[in-house]
Tab-separated table of C-alpha atoms and ligand atoms in Angstrom:
chain	number	residue	atom	x	y	z
A	55	MET	CA	-10.789	28.283	8.180
A	56	GLN	CA	-7.426	26.677	7.409
A	57	LEU	CA	-7.975	24.627	4.263
A	58	HIS	CA	-5.905	21.769	3.091
A	59	SER	CA	-2.930	23.130	0.854
A	60	THR	CA	-2.770	20.265	-1.632
A	61	SER	CA	-5.268	19.056	-4.251
A	62	ILE	CA	-7.200	15.924	-2.602
A	63	ASP	CA	-6.845	14.027	-5.809
A	64	SER	CA	-2.979	14.439	-5.865
A	65	ILE	CA	-2.574	12.255	-2.664
A	66	ALA	CA	-1.345	8.896	-3.262
A	67	ILE	CA	-3.616	6.368	-1.880
A	68	SER	CA	-2.332	2.973	-2.417
A	69	ASN	CA	-3.868	-0.577	-1.525
A	70	PRO	CA	-3.780	-0.892	2.259
A	71	LYS	CA	-3.528	-4.483	2.509
A	72	LEU	CA	-0.400	-5.797	4.022
A	73	TYR	CA	0.462	-8.490	1.468
A	74	LYS	CA	0.399	-6.033	-1.361
A	75	ASP	CA	3.757	-4.858	0.251
A	76	PRO	CA	6.680	-7.207	-0.192
A	77	LYS	CA	8.466	-5.077	2.777
A	78	SER	CA	5.272	-6.085	5.132
A	79	SER	CA	5.272	-9.829	4.404
A	80	LYS	CA	4.653	-12.189	7.178
A	81	GLU	CA	8.316	-12.958	7.446
A	82	SER	CA	9.621	-9.209	7.287
A	83	ARG	CA	7.120	-8.072	9.980
A	84	ILE	CA	8.234	-8.156	13.779
A	85	PHE	CA	5.190	-9.137	14.897
A	86	PRO	CA	2.333	-11.287	13.397
A	87	TYR	CA	-0.287	-8.819	13.358
A	88	TYR	CA	-3.067	-9.596	11.209
A	89	ALA	CA	-5.202	-6.402	11.288
A	90	GLY	CA	-2.403	-3.676	10.177
A	91	TYR	CA	-2.038	-2.017	6.924
A	92	SER	CA	1.090	-1.835	5.169
A	93	SER	CA	3.816	0.692	5.623
A	94	GLU	CA	3.852	1.646	2.079
A	95	PHE	CA	0.251	2.747	2.313
A	96	SER	CA	0.855	5.196	5.201
A	97	ASN	CA	4.513	6.246	3.608
A	98	ASN	CA	2.820	7.147	0.269
A	99	LEU	CA	0.100	9.172	2.104
A	100	LEU	CA	2.635	11.056	4.203
A	101	ALA	CA	4.843	11.510	1.329
A	102	THR	CA	1.842	13.433	-0.848
A	103	LEU	CA	-0.123	15.138	1.845
A	104	GLY	CA	1.715	18.363	1.370
A	105	LEU	CA	2.190	18.533	5.345
A	106	SER	CA	4.856	21.125	7.080
A	107	GLN	CA	7.726	19.596	8.955
A	108	ASN	CA	6.198	20.426	12.316
A	109	SER	CA	2.812	18.565	11.759
A	110	ILE	CA	1.582	16.157	14.040
A	111	ILE	CA	0.296	12.758	12.795
A	112	PHE	CA	-2.367	10.824	15.051
A	113	ASP	CA	-3.665	7.460	15.204
A	114	PRO	CA	-6.186	6.811	17.664
A	115	TRP	CA	-6.235	2.923	17.258
A	116	ASN	CA	-2.488	2.572	16.464
A	117	GLY	CA	-2.257	-1.099	16.733
A	118	SER	CA	1.223	-2.454	15.561
A	119	GLY	CA	2.100	1.072	14.917
A	120	THR	CA	2.169	1.475	11.231
A	121	THR	CA	1.075	5.092	11.231
A	122	THR	CA	3.680	6.078	14.023
A	123	ARG	CA	6.428	4.227	12.434
A	124	SER	CA	5.734	6.019	9.083
A	125	ALA	CA	5.744	9.481	10.375
A	126	PHE	CA	9.143	8.536	12.304
A	127	THR	CA	10.591	7.580	9.108
A	128	ASN	CA	9.489	10.573	7.142
A	129	GLY	CA	10.347	13.143	10.086
A	130	PHE	CA	7.204	14.042	11.435
A	131	ASP	CA	6.091	14.005	15.070
A	132	SER	CA	3.312	11.873	15.929
A	133	ILE	CA	1.033	10.288	18.512
A	134	GLY	CA	-0.387	6.797	18.479
A	135	PHE	CA	-2.856	5.409	21.076
A	136	ASP	CA	-4.231	1.768	21.692
A	137	LEU	CA	-6.046	0.684	24.500
A	138	ASN	CA	-4.195	-2.714	24.404
A	139	PRO	CA	-0.850	-2.217	26.253
A	140	SER	CA	0.654	-5.188	24.687
A	141	MET	CA	0.258	-3.316	20.981
A	142	VAL	CA	1.813	-0.101	22.767
A	143	LEU	CA	4.898	-1.988	23.273
A	144	VAL	CA	4.993	-3.496	19.731
A	145	ALA	CA	4.588	-0.012	18.306
A	146	LYS	CA	7.429	1.328	20.405
A	147	ALA	CA	9.777	-1.657	19.290
A	148	ARG	CA	9.331	-0.421	15.813
A	149	LEU	CA	10.950	3.076	16.378
A	150	LEU	CA	14.394	1.274	17.446
A	151	SER	CA	17.265	2.786	15.489
A	152	PRO	CA	19.382	0.418	13.414
A	153	LEU	CA	22.517	1.948	15.431
A	154	GLU	CA	21.497	-0.251	18.248
A	155	HIS	CA	21.547	-3.469	16.373
A	156	PRO	CA	25.232	-4.267	17.021
A	157	CYS	CA	24.698	-4.642	20.816
A	158	LEU	CA	21.277	-6.456	21.144
A	159	VAL	CA	22.634	-10.153	21.106
A	160	ALA	CA	25.233	-9.157	23.742
A	161	ILE	CA	22.233	-7.498	25.896
A	162	ALA	CA	20.162	-10.570	25.133
A	163	LYS	CA	22.951	-12.863	26.445
A	164	SER	CA	23.412	-10.760	29.380
A	165	LEU	CA	19.421	-10.789	30.364
A	166	VAL	CA	19.621	-14.647	29.941
A	167	GLU	CA	22.454	-15.218	32.392
A	168	GLN	CA	20.871	-13.058	34.978
A	169	ALA	CA	17.371	-14.965	34.389
A	170	ARG	CA	19.213	-18.085	34.880
A	171	ILE	CA	18.479	-18.100	38.626
A	172	PRO	CA	17.598	-21.784	39.816
A	173	THR	CA	13.772	-22.633	39.186
A	174	THR	CA	11.688	-25.118	40.768
A	175	SER	CA	10.994	-28.555	39.337
A	176	CYS	CA	7.842	-29.186	37.533
A	177	ASN	CA	6.314	-30.603	40.720
A	178	GLY	CA	7.195	-27.152	42.349
A	179	SER	CA	4.953	-23.980	42.406
A	180	THR	CA	5.887	-20.468	41.231
A	181	SER	CA	6.463	-17.674	43.497
A	182	ASP	CA	2.975	-16.294	41.963
A	183	PRO	CA	0.283	-18.873	41.774
A	184	TYR	CA	-1.863	-16.510	39.787
A	185	ASP	CA	0.869	-15.789	37.170
A	186	PRO	CA	-1.045	-16.026	33.869
A	187	LEU	CA	1.589	-17.620	32.130
A	188	LEU	CA	0.514	-20.786	34.279
A	189	LYS	CA	-2.638	-21.145	31.858
A	190	TRP	CA	-0.275	-22.603	29.523
A	191	PHE	CA	3.089	-23.510	31.045
A	192	ALA	CA	3.980	-25.807	33.932
A	193	ALA	CA	5.782	-23.939	36.943
A	194	CYS	CA	9.304	-25.347	35.786
A	195	SER	CA	8.593	-23.338	32.506
A	196	ALA	CA	6.559	-20.296	33.501
A	197	ILE	CA	9.413	-19.273	36.097
A	198	PRO	CA	12.346	-18.926	33.628
A	199	ILE	CA	9.954	-16.885	31.148
A	200	ARG	CA	8.923	-14.723	33.951
A	201	ASN	CA	12.457	-14.254	35.367
A	202	LEU	CA	13.408	-12.932	31.764
A	203	GLU	CA	10.296	-10.707	31.862
A	204	SER	CA	11.267	-9.289	35.150
A	205	LYS	CA	14.896	-8.833	34.032
A	206	ILE	CA	13.997	-6.826	30.950
A	207	ASN	CA	11.659	-4.697	33.250
A	208	ASN	CA	14.198	-4.367	36.075
A	209	LEU	CA	17.109	-3.455	33.876
A	210	LEU	CA	15.761	-1.857	31.029
A	211	VAL	CA	12.562	0.060	32.362
A	212	SER	CA	12.403	0.693	36.020
A	213	ASN	CA	16.298	0.304	36.772
A	214	ASN	CA	15.037	-1.192	40.129
A	215	ALA	CA	11.446	-2.460	41.223
A	216	TYR	CA	9.168	-3.933	38.678
A	217	VAL	CA	6.684	-1.541	37.042
A	218	LYS	CA	3.643	-3.085	35.858
A	219	LEU	CA	3.100	-1.788	32.156
A	220	ASP	CA	-0.531	-1.217	32.457
A	221	ASN	CA	-0.518	2.730	32.882
A	222	ASN	CA	1.132	5.670	30.963
A	223	LEU	CA	3.641	6.670	33.510
A	224	ALA	CA	5.163	3.242	33.128
A	225	MET	CA	4.457	2.968	29.531
A	226	ASP	CA	6.412	6.615	29.122
A	227	LEU	CA	9.461	4.713	30.884
A	228	VAL	CA	9.671	2.117	27.978
A	229	SER	CA	12.363	2.861	25.675
A	230	PRO	CA	12.228	1.207	21.899
A	231	LEU	CA	15.335	-0.703	23.266
A	232	ALA	CA	13.228	-2.242	26.230
A	233	ALA	CA	10.136	-2.730	23.705
A	234	PHE	CA	12.356	-4.787	21.496
A	235	PHE	CA	13.141	-7.224	24.086
A	236	TYR	CA	9.378	-7.344	25.325
A	237	VAL	CA	8.609	-8.226	21.657
A	238	SER	CA	11.419	-10.686	21.429
A	239	LEU	CA	9.741	-12.487	24.602
A	240	PHE	CA	6.234	-11.986	22.840
A	241	ARG	CA	7.657	-13.987	19.672
A	242	THR	CA	9.474	-16.530	21.899
A	243	VAL	CA	6.414	-17.202	23.939
A	244	ARG	CA	4.067	-17.577	20.889
A	245	LYS	CA	6.425	-19.860	19.282
A	246	LEU	CA	6.447	-22.076	22.364
A	247	LEU	CA	2.688	-22.333	22.393
A	248	ILE	CA	2.459	-22.913	18.679
A	249	ASP	CA	0.108	-26.130	19.614
A	250	PHE	CA	-2.428	-23.877	21.154
A	251	ILE	CA	-2.778	-21.623	18.294
A	252	PRO	CA	-5.410	-22.492	15.708
A	253	SER	CA	-5.652	-21.627	11.924
A	254	ASN	CA	-7.535	-18.615	13.065
A	255	PRO	CA	-4.913	-16.568	14.182
A	256	THR	CA	-7.116	-14.597	16.545
A	257	TRP	CA	-7.780	-17.372	18.972
A	258	VAL	CA	-5.519	-18.845	21.381
A	259	LYS	CA	-6.529	-22.417	23.198
A	260	HIS	CA	-5.873	-23.543	26.687
A	261	PRO	CA	-4.440	-26.931	27.692
A	262	LYS	CA	-7.391	-29.244	28.326
A	263	THR	CA	-5.651	-30.315	31.795
A	264	LYS	CA	-2.854	-29.033	33.855
A	265	LEU	CA	-0.981	-32.090	32.717
A	266	ASN	CA	-1.217	-30.961	29.268
A	267	ARG	CA	0.658	-27.661	30.002
A	268	LYS	CA	4.008	-27.183	28.321
A	269	ARG	CA	7.139	-28.191	29.811
A	270	THR	CA	9.677	-26.387	28.085
A	271	SER	CA	13.141	-26.661	29.671
A	272	PRO	CA	14.927	-23.190	30.703
A	273	ASP	CA	17.766	-23.938	28.329
A	274	SER	CA	15.181	-24.287	25.558
A	275	ILE	CA	13.279	-21.246	26.396
A	276	PHE	CA	16.556	-18.944	26.540
A	277	THR	CA	17.847	-20.304	23.495
A	278	ALA	CA	14.501	-19.536	21.757
A	279	PHE	CA	14.651	-16.040	23.166
A	280	ILE	CA	18.178	-15.384	21.458
A	281	GLU	CA	17.331	-16.957	18.312
A	282	GLU	CA	14.178	-14.586	18.245
A	283	VAL	CA	16.464	-11.434	18.897
A	284	LYS	CA	18.628	-12.606	15.902
A	285	ILE	CA	15.452	-13.118	13.734
A	286	LEU	CA	14.280	-9.734	14.542
A	287	ILE	CA	17.464	-7.902	13.935
A	288	SER	CA	17.394	-9.437	10.552
A	289	ARG	CA	14.148	-7.808	9.643
A	290	GLU	CA	16.080	-4.842	8.287
A	291	SER	CA	12.970	-3.342	6.653
A	292	SER	CA	11.314	-3.062	9.979
A	293	PHE	CA	14.286	-0.946	11.358
A	294	GLU	CA	15.156	1.368	8.282
A	295	ALA	CA	17.075	4.502	9.208
A	296	THR	CA	14.753	7.578	9.421
A	297	SER	CA	15.087	10.938	8.005
A	298	ARG	CA	15.670	12.897	10.989
A	299	ASP	CA	15.917	10.384	13.796
A	300	SER	CA	16.842	12.687	16.695
A	301	GLU	CA	14.258	15.411	16.249
A	302	SER	CA	11.069	13.592	15.792
A	303	SER	CA	8.844	13.342	18.976
A	304	ILE	CA	6.715	10.244	18.924
A	305	LYS	CA	3.934	9.722	21.898
A	306	LEU	CA	3.149	6.098	22.101
A	307	GLN	CA	0.423	5.392	24.852
A	308	ILE	CA	-2.292	3.578	26.121
A	309	GLY	CA	-5.580	5.428	25.072
A	310	ASN	CA	-9.223	5.201	24.297
A	311	ALA	CA	-10.303	6.294	20.956
A	312	GLU	CA	-13.766	7.212	22.516
A	313	ASN	CA	-12.045	9.672	24.853
A	314	ILE	CA	-9.041	10.946	23.686
A	315	THR	CA	-6.797	12.852	25.958
A	316	LEU	CA	-5.569	15.353	23.739
A	317	HIS	CA	-6.675	19.046	23.242
A	318	ASP	CA	-9.026	20.393	20.986
A	319	SER	CA	-7.705	21.241	17.352
A	320	SER	CA	-4.314	19.928	18.189
A	321	VAL	CA	-3.307	17.304	15.403
A	322	ASP	CA	-2.670	18.064	11.516
A	323	ALA	CA	-3.490	14.645	10.082
A	324	ILE	CA	-4.928	11.297	11.185
A	325	ILE	CA	-4.221	8.020	9.742
A	326	SER	CA	-5.676	5.035	11.097
A	327	SER	CA	-8.079	1.910	10.779
A	328	PRO	CA	-10.958	1.647	13.198
A	329	PRO	CA	-11.468	-2.277	14.414
A	330	TYR	CA	-13.515	-4.154	11.880
A	331	CYS	CA	-16.863	-5.067	12.598
A	332	THR	CA	-16.348	-8.989	12.327
A	333	ARG	CA	-16.348	-10.062	15.858
A	334	ILE	CA	-12.653	-10.657	16.032
A	335	ASP	CA	-11.515	-10.240	19.304
A	336	TYR	CA	-8.470	-7.954	19.646
A	337	ALA	CA	-8.045	-9.009	23.119
A	338	VAL	CA	-8.136	-12.611	22.962
A	339	SER	CA	-5.675	-12.376	19.854
A	340	THR	CA	-3.177	-11.014	22.240
A	341	THR	CA	-3.658	-13.119	25.432
A	342	ILE	CA	-0.296	-14.390	24.927
A	343	GLU	CA	1.368	-11.266	25.091
A	344	LEU	CA	-1.018	-9.822	27.884
A	345	ALA	CA	0.045	-12.893	29.909
A	346	VAL	CA	3.639	-11.876	29.565
A	347	ILE	CA	3.373	-8.407	30.717
A	348	ARG	CA	1.230	-10.085	33.689
A	349	CYS	CA	-2.432	-8.977	33.002
A	350	GLY	CA	-4.505	-10.841	35.141
A	351	GLN	CA	-8.093	-12.078	34.610
A	352	THR	CA	-10.119	-9.188	35.815
A	353	GLU	CA	-7.881	-6.714	33.844
A	354	PHE	CA	-8.209	-8.888	30.792
A	355	ASP	CA	-11.931	-8.969	31.037
A	356	LEU	CA	-11.842	-4.943	31.349
A	357	LEU	CA	-9.731	-4.589	28.446
A	358	ARG	CA	-11.618	-6.731	26.308
A	359	ARG	CA	-15.017	-5.302	26.925
A	360	GLY	CA	-13.584	-1.842	26.488
A	361	LEU	CA	-12.286	-2.620	23.000
A	362	THR	CA	-14.275	-1.459	19.954
A	363	GLY	CA	-15.571	-4.368	18.306
A	364	THR	CA	-15.283	-6.618	21.070
A	365	SER	CA	-17.217	-9.897	20.875
A	366	THR	CA	-18.603	-9.350	24.484
A	367	VAL	CA	-21.948	-7.566	25.022
A	368	GLU	CA	-22.825	-5.348	28.108
A	369	ARG	CA	-26.134	-6.116	30.090
A	370	THR	CA	-27.906	-2.656	29.101
A	371	ALA	CA	-28.029	-2.139	25.180
A	372	THR	CA	-27.297	1.091	23.731
A	373	PRO	CA	-30.244	2.712	22.016
A	374	VAL	CA	-30.070	3.103	18.156
A	375	ASP	CA	-29.278	6.620	17.331
A	376	ALA	CA	-30.700	8.227	14.088
A	377	LYS	CA	-27.576	10.462	13.927
A	378	TRP	CA	-25.817	7.205	12.970
A	379	GLY	CA	-27.190	7.745	9.390
A	380	ALA	CA	-29.771	5.996	7.188
A	381	THR	CA	-27.319	3.146	6.086
A	382	CYS	CA	-26.503	2.200	9.750
A	383	VAL	CA	-30.358	2.342	10.931
A	384	ASN	CA	-31.488	0.331	8.013
A	385	PHE	CA	-28.666	-2.241	8.475
A	386	LEU	CA	-29.641	-2.556	12.313
A	387	ASP	CA	-33.230	-3.011	11.179
A	388	ALA	CA	-32.368	-5.768	8.754
A	389	LEU	CA	-30.216	-7.493	11.250
A	390	TYR	CA	-33.051	-7.180	14.080
A	391	SER	CA	-35.683	-8.956	11.701
A	392	HIS	CA	-33.478	-11.629	10.660
A	393	PRO	CA	-34.985	-14.949	11.340
A	394	SER	CA	-31.544	-16.656	12.506
A	395	LYS	CA	-30.910	-17.657	16.142
A	396	ALA	CA	-29.809	-14.655	18.516
A	397	SER	CA	-30.216	-12.036	15.780
A	398	LYS	CA	-32.601	-9.942	18.081
A	399	GLY	CA	-30.540	-10.810	21.119
A	400	TYR	CA	-26.849	-11.016	20.996
A	401	TYR	CA	-26.000	-9.930	17.630
A	402	PHE	CA	-28.357	-7.019	17.478
A	403	LYS	CA	-26.652	-5.715	21.056
A	404	ASN	CA	-23.232	-6.445	19.772
A	405	HIS	CA	-23.460	-4.381	16.574
A	406	LEU	CA	-25.224	-1.448	18.632
A	407	GLN	CA	-22.287	-1.367	20.764
A	408	TYR	CA	-19.940	-1.141	17.734
A	409	PHE	CA	-21.554	1.368	16.118
A	410	ALA	CA	-21.991	3.359	19.299
A	411	SER	CA	-18.215	3.122	20.205
A	412	LEU	CA	-17.414	4.172	16.438
A	413	SER	CA	-19.756	7.264	16.576
A	414	ARG	CA	-18.096	8.320	19.988
A	415	SER	CA	-14.862	7.918	18.343
A	416	LEU	CA	-15.571	9.878	15.271
A	417	SER	CA	-16.719	12.614	17.503
A	418	GLU	CA	-13.447	12.852	19.311
A	419	ILE	CA	-11.384	12.373	16.084
A	420	SER	CA	-13.413	15.618	14.846
A	421	ARG	CA	-12.602	17.350	18.085
A	422	VAL	CA	-8.996	16.960	17.827
A	423	LEU	CA	-8.283	17.058	14.188
A	424	LYS	CA	-7.560	21.050	13.232
A	425	PRO	CA	-10.105	22.613	10.952
A	426	GLY	CA	-9.613	22.168	7.304
A	427	LYS	CA	-7.172	18.981	7.910
A	428	LEU	CA	-7.585	15.562	6.601
A	429	CYS	CA	-8.388	12.307	8.408
A	430	PHE	CA	-7.919	8.894	6.467
A	431	LEU	CA	-9.576	5.757	7.723
A	432	VAL	CA	-9.053	2.233	6.308
A	433	SER	CA	-12.574	0.515	6.734
A	434	GLN	CA	-13.961	-2.933	5.532
A	435	ASP	CA	-17.355	-3.960	4.811
A	436	SER	CA	-18.659	-7.405	6.159
A	437	TYR	CA	-21.896	-9.332	6.274
A	438	TYR	CA	-24.358	-10.393	8.970
A	439	LYS	CA	-25.391	-13.866	7.412
A	440	GLU	CA	-26.331	-12.754	3.932
A	441	VAL	CA	-27.003	-8.935	5.136
A	442	HIS	CA	-24.370	-6.441	3.948
A	443	ASN	CA	-22.774	-4.307	6.590
A	444	ASP	CA	-21.459	-1.504	4.625
A	445	VAL	CA	-19.177	-0.104	7.399
A	446	PRO	CA	-17.564	2.169	5.152
A	447	THR	CA	-20.650	4.076	3.898
A	448	ILE	CA	-21.826	3.752	7.573
A	449	THR	CA	-18.768	5.438	8.678
A	450	SER	CA	-18.952	8.026	6.153
A	451	GLU	CA	-22.691	9.200	7.355
A	452	MET	CA	-21.690	8.999	10.773
A	453	ALA	CA	-18.473	11.183	10.550
A	454	ASN	CA	-20.626	13.806	8.583
A	455	ALA	CA	-22.758	14.423	11.622
A	456	PHE	CA	-19.543	15.516	13.393
A	457	GLY	CA	-18.263	18.018	10.575
A	458	LEU	CA	-15.936	15.313	9.038
A	459	GLU	CA	-16.771	15.765	5.096
A	460	ILE	CA	-16.069	12.722	3.068
A	461	VAL	CA	-13.911	14.382	0.255
A	462	ARG	CA	-12.525	10.764	-1.516
A	463	ARG	CA	-12.940	7.285	-1.256
A	464	GLU	CA	-10.994	4.488	-2.748
A	465	ASP	CA	-12.378	0.891	-2.566
A	466	PHE	CA	-10.027	-2.138	-2.914
A	467	LYS	CA	-11.803	-5.619	-3.456
A	468	THR	CA	-10.048	-8.160	-1.420
A	469	SER	CA	-11.050	-11.838	-1.081
A	470	ARG	CA	-8.460	-12.028	1.907
A	471	SER	CA	-10.381	-10.495	4.801
A	472	MET	CA	-11.044	-10.590	8.434
A	473	VAL	CA	-14.538	-12.222	7.565
A	474	GLY	CA	-12.435	-14.978	5.698
A	475	VAL	CA	-10.352	-15.712	9.086
A	476	ASN	CA	-13.871	-16.086	11.087
A	477	LEU	CA	-14.305	-19.750	9.585
A	478	LYS	CA	-17.992	-19.758	11.264
A	479	SER	CA	-19.110	-16.870	8.966
A	480	LYS	CA	-18.016	-18.595	5.784
A	481	LYS	CA	-21.098	-20.742	5.741
A	482	TYR	CA	-23.103	-17.608	4.643
A	483	LEU	CA	-20.469	-16.252	2.261
A	484	ASN	CA	-19.597	-18.647	-0.261
A	485	SER	CA	-17.040	-17.111	-2.426
A	486	ARG	CA	-18.162	-13.481	-1.850
A	487	SER	CA	-15.569	-10.978	-1.376
A	488	THR	CA	-15.427	-7.839	0.712
A	489	THR	CA	-14.167	-4.146	0.019
A	490	GLU	CA	-11.524	-2.473	1.832
A	491	SER	CA	-12.174	1.099	1.679
A	492	VAL	CA	-9.903	4.165	2.080
A	493	LEU	CA	-12.085	7.040	3.434
A	494	CYS	CA	-10.655	10.726	3.219
A	495	PHE	CA	-12.361	13.137	5.461
A	496	GLN	CA	-11.851	16.795	5.813
A	497	ASN	CA	-12.860	18.373	9.069
A	498	ASN	CA	-15.142	21.499	8.552
B	95	SAM	C1	-7.390	-2.241	13.040
B	95	SAM	S1	-6.537	-2.324	14.268
B	95	SAM	C2	-5.234	-1.114	13.740
B	95	SAM	C3	-4.034	-1.491	12.982
B	95	SAM	C4	-2.959	-0.541	12.560
B	95	SAM	N1	-3.460	0.560	11.705
B	95	SAM	C5	-1.795	-1.221	12.364
B	95	SAM	O1	-1.242	-0.919	10.867
B	95	SAM	O2	-1.208	-2.000	13.162
B	95	SAM	C6	-7.367	-1.628	15.650
B	95	SAM	C7	-6.651	-1.427	16.884
B	95	SAM	O3	-7.715	-0.628	17.650
B	95	SAM	C8	-7.546	-1.008	19.096
B	95	SAM	N2	-8.424	-0.696	19.795
B	95	SAM	C9	-9.836	-1.252	19.814
B	95	SAM	N3	-10.687	-0.431	20.523
B	95	SAM	C10	-9.898	0.609	21.058
B	95	SAM	C11	-10.415	1.882	21.738
B	95	SAM	N4	-11.650	2.107	22.035
B	95	SAM	N5	-9.362	2.774	21.819
B	95	SAM	C12	-8.091	2.712	21.389
B	95	SAM	N6	-7.672	1.375	20.501
B	95	SAM	C13	-8.702	0.644	20.233
B	95	SAM	C14	-6.998	-2.628	19.145
B	95	SAM	O4	-6.574	-2.825	20.214
B	95	SAM	C15	-6.294	-2.812	17.676
B	95	SAM	O5	-4.838	-2.882	17.918
């Protein structure tokens, strides 16, 4: 077996938390993603892993694309999958070269000019009565946003008829430049909908009646869009020059960690962070972005149900599998026996689903990672009521069943966790902190 060439202890594992890295502060990120880790964390790993330059770095839960961005800046080939197409666009936008910056405002202005076709009045209707933007916007505002989105798609993606970005053939047509303008539009629409975003950033409210929908004028929408383009350009740290720009190959696609479309033993390192087990809904948190890319209700429901960590439950429960390890089985036992409402029903099923998905994904990770190579997973513990859900230990035991041996673990205490974001859970938590762990596995 080909073993890892560097001593595991000499690998630099820094605190993955975003707020520990000034470059990753909310103000310097291109997209307000709450679930990411810092570039400093993945850069430090890549700098000390001792990988050869032709190595392929993979992230099966790529989110906002921190791993693939770091691989790009450090000159490695990389692959990043995420089931959520709006996150694939964010990850792509982060690959835009700073050399493109001088032309971005001019392109934005040109897109706006072309989107400025006459719109109907607020009493009028959009051409598509099912446009998901109509959930929040009256037709007079939904139409100019949709026009802008159509222009980005027609001019920068398809060069002709609209292509829907819900499959990889279409996603492969999206350049970092096109993705940059999609992210600018995501940010514009998110700002316009600020009144519907509560303090929990993972939830988006809807207007109570059609009369409460937003009626922002086309001019204000277009001005806000150009403003967002300028703000993004100023986030220099998000678009640093790379060490070998033209040579790195980066594949960013819609993909399921439970069923990875890569060959056996095809990647050299994995740096990733599986979804947290805190019932934070990754689909709901991006409803706005998904609406911008025309994701209808049926597709949205399908995506939501497919995500690891979803807050939905399927009718038929997955059975507990002893292979998940003692810590997991004991936790599920304690959860099932908990006297609180719905413990035996919804919560038990929901956690079973999470662990079943995590287990299938770890099996896939072990299959695609070359023997002897390393996989780093950032994981966080949580609580069900007062019962400790030690996800990092559970992940280590589960992974072991697939030949992924834990060779190092670093724990970082945190008081700012996704548990804290879920306000209802605070009742049980008092001031209890949680731990973010970096798990390092070697594939045997
Ligand atoms: C913790 S976040 C990853 C954050 C990422 N490391 C970053 O820095 O932005 C987990 C991501 O997994 C994605 N996801 C959830 N279930 C998935 C699945 N079954 N396959 C692929 N991606 C999935 C979510 O959409 C979310 O973006």
